[in-house]
Short mmCIF file of C-alpha atoms in Angstrom, two decimals:
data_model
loop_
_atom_site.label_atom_id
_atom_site.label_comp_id
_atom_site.label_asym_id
_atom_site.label_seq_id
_atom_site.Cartn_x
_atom_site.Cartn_y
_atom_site.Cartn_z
CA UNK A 1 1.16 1.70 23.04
CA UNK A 2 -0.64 1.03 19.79
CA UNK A 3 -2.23 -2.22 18.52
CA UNK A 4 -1.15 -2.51 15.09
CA UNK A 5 -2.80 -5.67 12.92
CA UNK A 6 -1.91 -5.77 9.03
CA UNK A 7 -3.97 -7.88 7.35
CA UNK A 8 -2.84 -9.24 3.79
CA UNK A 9 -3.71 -12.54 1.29
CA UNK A 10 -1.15 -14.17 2.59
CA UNK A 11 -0.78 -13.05 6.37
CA UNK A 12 -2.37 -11.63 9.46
CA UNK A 13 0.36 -10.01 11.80
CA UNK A 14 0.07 -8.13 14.81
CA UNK A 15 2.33 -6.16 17.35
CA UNK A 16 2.02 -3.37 19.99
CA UNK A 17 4.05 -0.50 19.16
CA UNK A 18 5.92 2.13 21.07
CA UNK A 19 5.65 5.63 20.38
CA UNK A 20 8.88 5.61 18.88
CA UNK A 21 8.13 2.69 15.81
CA UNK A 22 9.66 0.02 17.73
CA UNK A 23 7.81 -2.82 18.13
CA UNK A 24 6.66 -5.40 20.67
CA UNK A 25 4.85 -9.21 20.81
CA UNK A 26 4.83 -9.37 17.23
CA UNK A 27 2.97 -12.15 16.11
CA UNK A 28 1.47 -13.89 12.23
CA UNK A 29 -1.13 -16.09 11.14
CA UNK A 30 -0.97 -17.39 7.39
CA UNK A 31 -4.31 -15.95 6.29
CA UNK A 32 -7.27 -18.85 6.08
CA UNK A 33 -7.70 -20.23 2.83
CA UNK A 34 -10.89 -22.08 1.66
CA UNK A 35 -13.23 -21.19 4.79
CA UNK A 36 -15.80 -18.71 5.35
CA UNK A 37 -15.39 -14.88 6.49
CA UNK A 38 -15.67 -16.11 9.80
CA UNK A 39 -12.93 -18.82 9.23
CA UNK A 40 -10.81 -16.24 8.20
CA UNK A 41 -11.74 -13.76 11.38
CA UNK A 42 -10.65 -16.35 13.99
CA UNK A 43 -6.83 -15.84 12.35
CA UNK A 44 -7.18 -11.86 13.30
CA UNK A 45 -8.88 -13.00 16.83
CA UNK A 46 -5.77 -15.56 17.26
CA UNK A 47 -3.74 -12.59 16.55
CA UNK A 48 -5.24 -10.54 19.24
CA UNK A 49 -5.70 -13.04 21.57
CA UNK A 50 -1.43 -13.06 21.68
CA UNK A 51 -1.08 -9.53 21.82
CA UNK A 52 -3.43 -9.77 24.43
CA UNK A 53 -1.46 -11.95 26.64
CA UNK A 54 1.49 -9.41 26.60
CA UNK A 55 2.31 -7.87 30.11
CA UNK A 56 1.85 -4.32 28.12
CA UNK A 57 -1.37 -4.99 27.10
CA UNK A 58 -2.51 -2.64 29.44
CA UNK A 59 -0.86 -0.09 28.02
CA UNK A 60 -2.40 -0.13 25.14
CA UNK A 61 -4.72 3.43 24.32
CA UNK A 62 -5.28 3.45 20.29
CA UNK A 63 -5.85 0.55 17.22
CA UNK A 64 -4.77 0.66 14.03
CA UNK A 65 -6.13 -2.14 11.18
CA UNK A 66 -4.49 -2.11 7.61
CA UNK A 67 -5.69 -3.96 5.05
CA UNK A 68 -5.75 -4.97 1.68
CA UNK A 69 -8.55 -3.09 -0.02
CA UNK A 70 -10.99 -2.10 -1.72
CA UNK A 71 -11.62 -0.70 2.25
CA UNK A 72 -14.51 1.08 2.88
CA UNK A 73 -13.70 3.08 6.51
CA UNK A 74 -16.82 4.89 6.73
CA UNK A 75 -18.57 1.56 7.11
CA UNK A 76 -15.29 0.22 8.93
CA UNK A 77 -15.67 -2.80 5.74
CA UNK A 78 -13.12 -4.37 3.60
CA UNK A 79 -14.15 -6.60 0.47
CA UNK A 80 -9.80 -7.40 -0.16
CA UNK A 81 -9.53 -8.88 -3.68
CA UNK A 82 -6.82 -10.99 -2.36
CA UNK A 83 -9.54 -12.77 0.33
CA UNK A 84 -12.68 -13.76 -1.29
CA UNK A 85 -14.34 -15.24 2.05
CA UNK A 86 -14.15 -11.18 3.30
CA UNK A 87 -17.29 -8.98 1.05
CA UNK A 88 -18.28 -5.70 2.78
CA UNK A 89 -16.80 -7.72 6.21
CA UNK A 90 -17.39 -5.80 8.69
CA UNK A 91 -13.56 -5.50 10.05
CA UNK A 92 -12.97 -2.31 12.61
CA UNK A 93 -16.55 -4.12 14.61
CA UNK A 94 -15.22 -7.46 14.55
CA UNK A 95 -11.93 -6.61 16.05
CA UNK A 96 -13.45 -3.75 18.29
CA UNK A 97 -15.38 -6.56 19.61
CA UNK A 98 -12.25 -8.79 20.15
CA UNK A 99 -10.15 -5.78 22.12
CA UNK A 100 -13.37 -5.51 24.35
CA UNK A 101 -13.43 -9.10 25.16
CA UNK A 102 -9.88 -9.28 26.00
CA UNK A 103 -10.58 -6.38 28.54
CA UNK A 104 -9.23 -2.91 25.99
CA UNK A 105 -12.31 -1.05 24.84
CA UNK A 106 -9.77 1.19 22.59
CA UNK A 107 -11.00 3.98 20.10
CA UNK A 108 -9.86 1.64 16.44
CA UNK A 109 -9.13 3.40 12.87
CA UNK A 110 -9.03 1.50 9.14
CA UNK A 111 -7.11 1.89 6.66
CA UNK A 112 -6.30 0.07 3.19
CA UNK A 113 -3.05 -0.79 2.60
CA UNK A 114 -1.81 1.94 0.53
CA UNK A 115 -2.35 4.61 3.16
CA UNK A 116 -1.01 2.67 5.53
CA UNK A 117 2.52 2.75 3.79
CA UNK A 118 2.05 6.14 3.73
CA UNK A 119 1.74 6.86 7.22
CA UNK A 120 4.12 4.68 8.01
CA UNK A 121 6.41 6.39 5.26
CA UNK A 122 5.95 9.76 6.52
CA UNK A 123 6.84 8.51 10.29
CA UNK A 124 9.67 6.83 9.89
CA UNK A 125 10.61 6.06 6.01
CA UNK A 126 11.50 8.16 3.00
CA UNK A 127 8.85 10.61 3.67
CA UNK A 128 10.07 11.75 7.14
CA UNK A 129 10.16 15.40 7.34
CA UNK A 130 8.15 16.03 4.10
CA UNK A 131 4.77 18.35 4.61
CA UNK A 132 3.29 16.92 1.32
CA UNK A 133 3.71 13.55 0.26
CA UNK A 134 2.52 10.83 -2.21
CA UNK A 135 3.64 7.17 -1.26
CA UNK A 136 2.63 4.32 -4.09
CA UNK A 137 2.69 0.64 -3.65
CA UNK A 138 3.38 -0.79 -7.03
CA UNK A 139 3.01 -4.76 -6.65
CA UNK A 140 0.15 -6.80 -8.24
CA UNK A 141 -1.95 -3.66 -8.41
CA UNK A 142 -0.89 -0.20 -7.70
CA UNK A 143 -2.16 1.40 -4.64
CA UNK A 144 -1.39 4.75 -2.77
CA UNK A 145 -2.19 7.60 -0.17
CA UNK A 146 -1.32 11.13 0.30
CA UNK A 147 0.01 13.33 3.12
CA UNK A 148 -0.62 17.03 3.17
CA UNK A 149 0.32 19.82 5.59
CA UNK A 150 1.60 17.24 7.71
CA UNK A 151 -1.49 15.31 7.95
CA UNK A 152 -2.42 12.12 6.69
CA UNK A 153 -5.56 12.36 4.23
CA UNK A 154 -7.70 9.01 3.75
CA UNK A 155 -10.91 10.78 2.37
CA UNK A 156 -14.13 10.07 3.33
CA UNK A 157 -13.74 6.17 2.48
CA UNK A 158 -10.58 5.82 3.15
CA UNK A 159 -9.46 5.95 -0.93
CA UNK A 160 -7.70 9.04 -1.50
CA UNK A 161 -4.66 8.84 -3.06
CA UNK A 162 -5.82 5.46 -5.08
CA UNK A 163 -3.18 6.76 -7.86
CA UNK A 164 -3.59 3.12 -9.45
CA UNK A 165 -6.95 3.90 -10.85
CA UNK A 166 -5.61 7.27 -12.30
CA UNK A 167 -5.93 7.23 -16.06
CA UNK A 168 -3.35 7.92 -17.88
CA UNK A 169 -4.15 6.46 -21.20
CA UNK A 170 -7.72 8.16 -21.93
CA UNK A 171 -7.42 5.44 -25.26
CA UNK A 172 -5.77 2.73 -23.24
CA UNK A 173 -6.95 -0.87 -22.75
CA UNK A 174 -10.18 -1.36 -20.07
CA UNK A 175 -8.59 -1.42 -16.45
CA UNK A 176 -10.35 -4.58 -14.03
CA UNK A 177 -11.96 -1.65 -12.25
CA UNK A 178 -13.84 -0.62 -15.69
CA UNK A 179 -12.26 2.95 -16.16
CA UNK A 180 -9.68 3.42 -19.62
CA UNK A 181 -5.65 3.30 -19.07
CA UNK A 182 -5.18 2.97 -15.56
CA UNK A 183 -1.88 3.12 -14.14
CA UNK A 184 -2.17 -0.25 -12.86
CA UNK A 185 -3.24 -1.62 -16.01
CA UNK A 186 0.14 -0.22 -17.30
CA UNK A 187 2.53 -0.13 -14.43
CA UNK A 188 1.53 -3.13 -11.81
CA UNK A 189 3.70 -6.33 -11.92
CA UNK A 190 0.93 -8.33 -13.73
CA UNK A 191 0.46 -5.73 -16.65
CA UNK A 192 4.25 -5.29 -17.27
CA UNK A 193 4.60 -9.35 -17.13
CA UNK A 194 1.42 -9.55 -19.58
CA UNK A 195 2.62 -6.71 -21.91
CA UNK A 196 6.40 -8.35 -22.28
CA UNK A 197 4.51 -11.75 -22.88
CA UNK A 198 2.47 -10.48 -25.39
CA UNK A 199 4.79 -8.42 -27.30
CA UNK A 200 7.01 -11.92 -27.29
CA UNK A 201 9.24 -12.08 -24.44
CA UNK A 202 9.80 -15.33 -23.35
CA UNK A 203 11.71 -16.05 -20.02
CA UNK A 204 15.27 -16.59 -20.17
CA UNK A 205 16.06 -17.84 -16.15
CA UNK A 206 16.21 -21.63 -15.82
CA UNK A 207 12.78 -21.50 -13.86
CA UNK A 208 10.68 -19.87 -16.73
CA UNK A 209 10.06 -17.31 -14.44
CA UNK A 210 7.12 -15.03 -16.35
CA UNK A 211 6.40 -12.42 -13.92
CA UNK A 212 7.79 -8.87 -13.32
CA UNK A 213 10.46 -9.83 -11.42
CA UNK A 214 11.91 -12.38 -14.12
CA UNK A 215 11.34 -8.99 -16.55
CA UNK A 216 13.51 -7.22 -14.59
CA UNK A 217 16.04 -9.38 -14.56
CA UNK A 218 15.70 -9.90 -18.54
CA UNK A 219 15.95 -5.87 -18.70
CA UNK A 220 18.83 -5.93 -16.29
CA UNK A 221 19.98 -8.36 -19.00
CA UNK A 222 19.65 -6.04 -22.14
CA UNK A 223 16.27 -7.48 -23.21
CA UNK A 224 14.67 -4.82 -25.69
CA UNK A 225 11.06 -6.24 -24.74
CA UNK A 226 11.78 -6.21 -21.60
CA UNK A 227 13.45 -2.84 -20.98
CA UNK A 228 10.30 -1.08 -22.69
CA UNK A 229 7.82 -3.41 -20.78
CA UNK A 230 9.72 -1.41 -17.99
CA UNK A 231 9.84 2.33 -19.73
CA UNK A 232 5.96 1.91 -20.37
CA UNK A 233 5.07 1.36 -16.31
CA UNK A 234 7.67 3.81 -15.49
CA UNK A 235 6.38 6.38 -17.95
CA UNK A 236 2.48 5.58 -16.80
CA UNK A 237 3.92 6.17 -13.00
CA UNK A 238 5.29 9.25 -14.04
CA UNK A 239 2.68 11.07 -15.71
CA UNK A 240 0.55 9.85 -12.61
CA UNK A 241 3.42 11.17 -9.98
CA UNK A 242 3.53 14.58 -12.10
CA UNK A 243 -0.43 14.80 -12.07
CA UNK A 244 -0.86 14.41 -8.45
CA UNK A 245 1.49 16.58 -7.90
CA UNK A 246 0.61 19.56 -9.87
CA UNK A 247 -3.16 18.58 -8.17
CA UNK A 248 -2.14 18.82 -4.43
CA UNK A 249 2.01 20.17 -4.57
CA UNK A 250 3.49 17.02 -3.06
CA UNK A 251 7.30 17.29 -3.52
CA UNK A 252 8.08 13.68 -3.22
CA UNK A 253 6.98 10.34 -4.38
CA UNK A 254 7.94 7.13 -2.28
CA UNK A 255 7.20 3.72 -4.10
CA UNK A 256 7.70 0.90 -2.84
CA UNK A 257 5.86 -2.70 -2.77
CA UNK A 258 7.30 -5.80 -5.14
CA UNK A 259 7.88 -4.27 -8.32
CA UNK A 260 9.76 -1.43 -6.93
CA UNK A 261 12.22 -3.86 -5.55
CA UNK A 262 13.68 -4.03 -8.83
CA UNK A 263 15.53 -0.59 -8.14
CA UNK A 264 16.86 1.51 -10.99
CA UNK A 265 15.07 -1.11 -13.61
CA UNK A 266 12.15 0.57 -12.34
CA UNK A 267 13.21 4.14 -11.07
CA UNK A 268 15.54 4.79 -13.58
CA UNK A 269 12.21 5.12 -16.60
CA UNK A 270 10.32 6.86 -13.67
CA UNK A 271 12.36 9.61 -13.03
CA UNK A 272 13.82 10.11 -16.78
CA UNK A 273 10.29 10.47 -17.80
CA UNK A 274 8.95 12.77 -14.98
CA UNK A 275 11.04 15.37 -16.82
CA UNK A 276 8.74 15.60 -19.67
CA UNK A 277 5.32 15.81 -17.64
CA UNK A 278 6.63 17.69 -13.73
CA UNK A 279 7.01 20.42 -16.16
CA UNK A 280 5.72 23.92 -14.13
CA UNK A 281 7.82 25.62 -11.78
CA UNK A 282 6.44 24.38 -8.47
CA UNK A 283 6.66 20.69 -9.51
CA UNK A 284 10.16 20.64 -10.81
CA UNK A 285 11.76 19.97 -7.92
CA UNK A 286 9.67 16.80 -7.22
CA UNK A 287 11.27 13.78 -6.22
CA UNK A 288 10.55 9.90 -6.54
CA UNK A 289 12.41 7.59 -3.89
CA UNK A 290 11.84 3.88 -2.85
CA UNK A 291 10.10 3.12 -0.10
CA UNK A 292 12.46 2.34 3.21
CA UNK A 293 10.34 -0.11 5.47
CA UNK A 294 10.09 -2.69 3.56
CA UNK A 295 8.39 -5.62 5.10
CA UNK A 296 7.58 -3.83 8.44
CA UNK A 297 5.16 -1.03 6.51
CA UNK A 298 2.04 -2.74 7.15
CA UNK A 299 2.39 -2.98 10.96
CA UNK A 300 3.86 0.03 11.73
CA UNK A 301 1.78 1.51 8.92
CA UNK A 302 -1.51 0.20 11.21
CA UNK A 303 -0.06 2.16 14.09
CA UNK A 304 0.95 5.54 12.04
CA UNK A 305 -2.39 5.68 10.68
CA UNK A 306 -3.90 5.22 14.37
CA UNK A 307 -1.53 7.61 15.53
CA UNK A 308 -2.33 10.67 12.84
CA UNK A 309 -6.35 9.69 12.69
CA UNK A 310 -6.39 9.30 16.63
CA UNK A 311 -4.11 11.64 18.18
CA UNK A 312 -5.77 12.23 21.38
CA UNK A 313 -6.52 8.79 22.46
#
């Protein structure tokens, strides 16, 4: 068994998982709000507490953490933008200390979100079966990770694959990270919400709903704003896809995460413009699906990272 906790801005979940993906004594917290890093630590120690109590507990040999980032797994630290009580916290100890109080001294890996999808991904999701990957989470900000010869590769600090902070507009507007035309500052939900916005789309849904998803639905709708809000991200993800690939030779992209959930609104620009930059003859044949887990990445993303980074234990 693996101990897999996911930890997010809006919820701490946990579960032991079987070597097969299938999971057991799943349990959530709503992540702490307005409390200290410590405050926010006794959700995660809650969480393991639970697991703890599970007759299989024993059977437990590995941990995987997954969280939102920037992570820093050399230092076993996470500073998530999403929970501002958490700077440099020093995660993997903390919860290595909790296993060891509830009796499982188990060998315990970190990694940010992104890679976590992409483990999880390449066990079980759209990237089964694929030697070289690249999986994306496109949601509030774009994160990733990368999987080649079969192997899942964080980098030293646990930030390879960070195709968010890729720049693919060397003229582009400053990115919140500082660099030039960032794919996120193109292609995550809050850039194509603010670009629509400010090139005078207006929502059109009886809520006044002003994010990504209520562009989609405008560009599902015909919108002209709104469907080029919509080409931009998916021609920023595509010149990004097309890099990587020509980089490393993955043959497949998986995104998934909040904005991808608005299907061929999204895909559709990705892959129409991935013609004009996967151009050489080893990256033609690339491919960009969604992502297949959905909700369940995160946990059994915590566990596929454990199991690839900690094989032996």
């Amino acid at each position: 068994m693996t101990v897999a906790i996911d930890i997010g801005g809006t919820k701490i979940a946990g579960a032991l998982v079987h070597p097969d993906g299938t999971m057991t004594a799943t349990t959530r917290r709503p992540t702490p709000r307005g409390t200290d890093g410590d405050g926010v630590f006794a959700a995660v120690a809650e969480v393991v507490a639970e697991l703890a109590g599970s007759p299989l507990w024993p059977s437990a040999v590995r941990c995987g953490i997954g969280s939102a980032g920037p992570v820093d797994t050399s230092r076993g630290t996470v500073s998530p933008v999403n929970i501002g009580a958490w700077r440099e916290f020093p995660i993997q100890a903390r919860v290595e200390a909790e296993l060891v109080r509830h009796g499982a001294a188990l060998p315990t890996v970190l990694a940010g979100d992104g890679v976590a999808m992409t483990a999880a991904e390449h066990w079980l999701g759209a990237a089964r079966g694929h030697a070289n990957a690249l999986c994306m989470v496109v949601s509030t900000g774009v994160g990733g990770g990368l999987i080649l010869n079969n192997r899942l590769h964080p980098g030293p600090t646990g930030n390879a694959g960070h195709i968010g902070h890729m720049s693919v507009a060397f003229d582009g507007e400053r990115c919140v990270c500082g660099g030039h035309g960032c794919v996120e500052s193109i292609a995550s939900g809050t850039a194509i919400a603010r670009w629509a916005l400010a090139q005078g789309w207006t929502p059109a849904t009886p809520d006044g709903d002003a994010s990504a998803a209520g562009v989609a639905v405008a560009a599902d709708a015909g919108d002209p704003v709104a469907k080029a809000a919509f080409d931009r991200a998916g021609r920023a993800l595509a010149a990004a896809v097309a890099a990587t690939a020509t980089l490393v030779e993955t043959d497949i992209a998986v995104i998934g995460g909040g904005v991808a959930a608005s299907g061929d609104t999204l895909f559709a620009p990705v892959r129409a413009h991935l013609a004009d930059y996967a151009t050489l003859s080893f990256v033609r044949g690339l491919r960009v699906v969604p992502a297949s887990l959905g909700t369940h990445a995160g946990l059994i993303g915590a566990a596929a990272a454990a199991l690839m980074l900690l094989p032996s234990a």
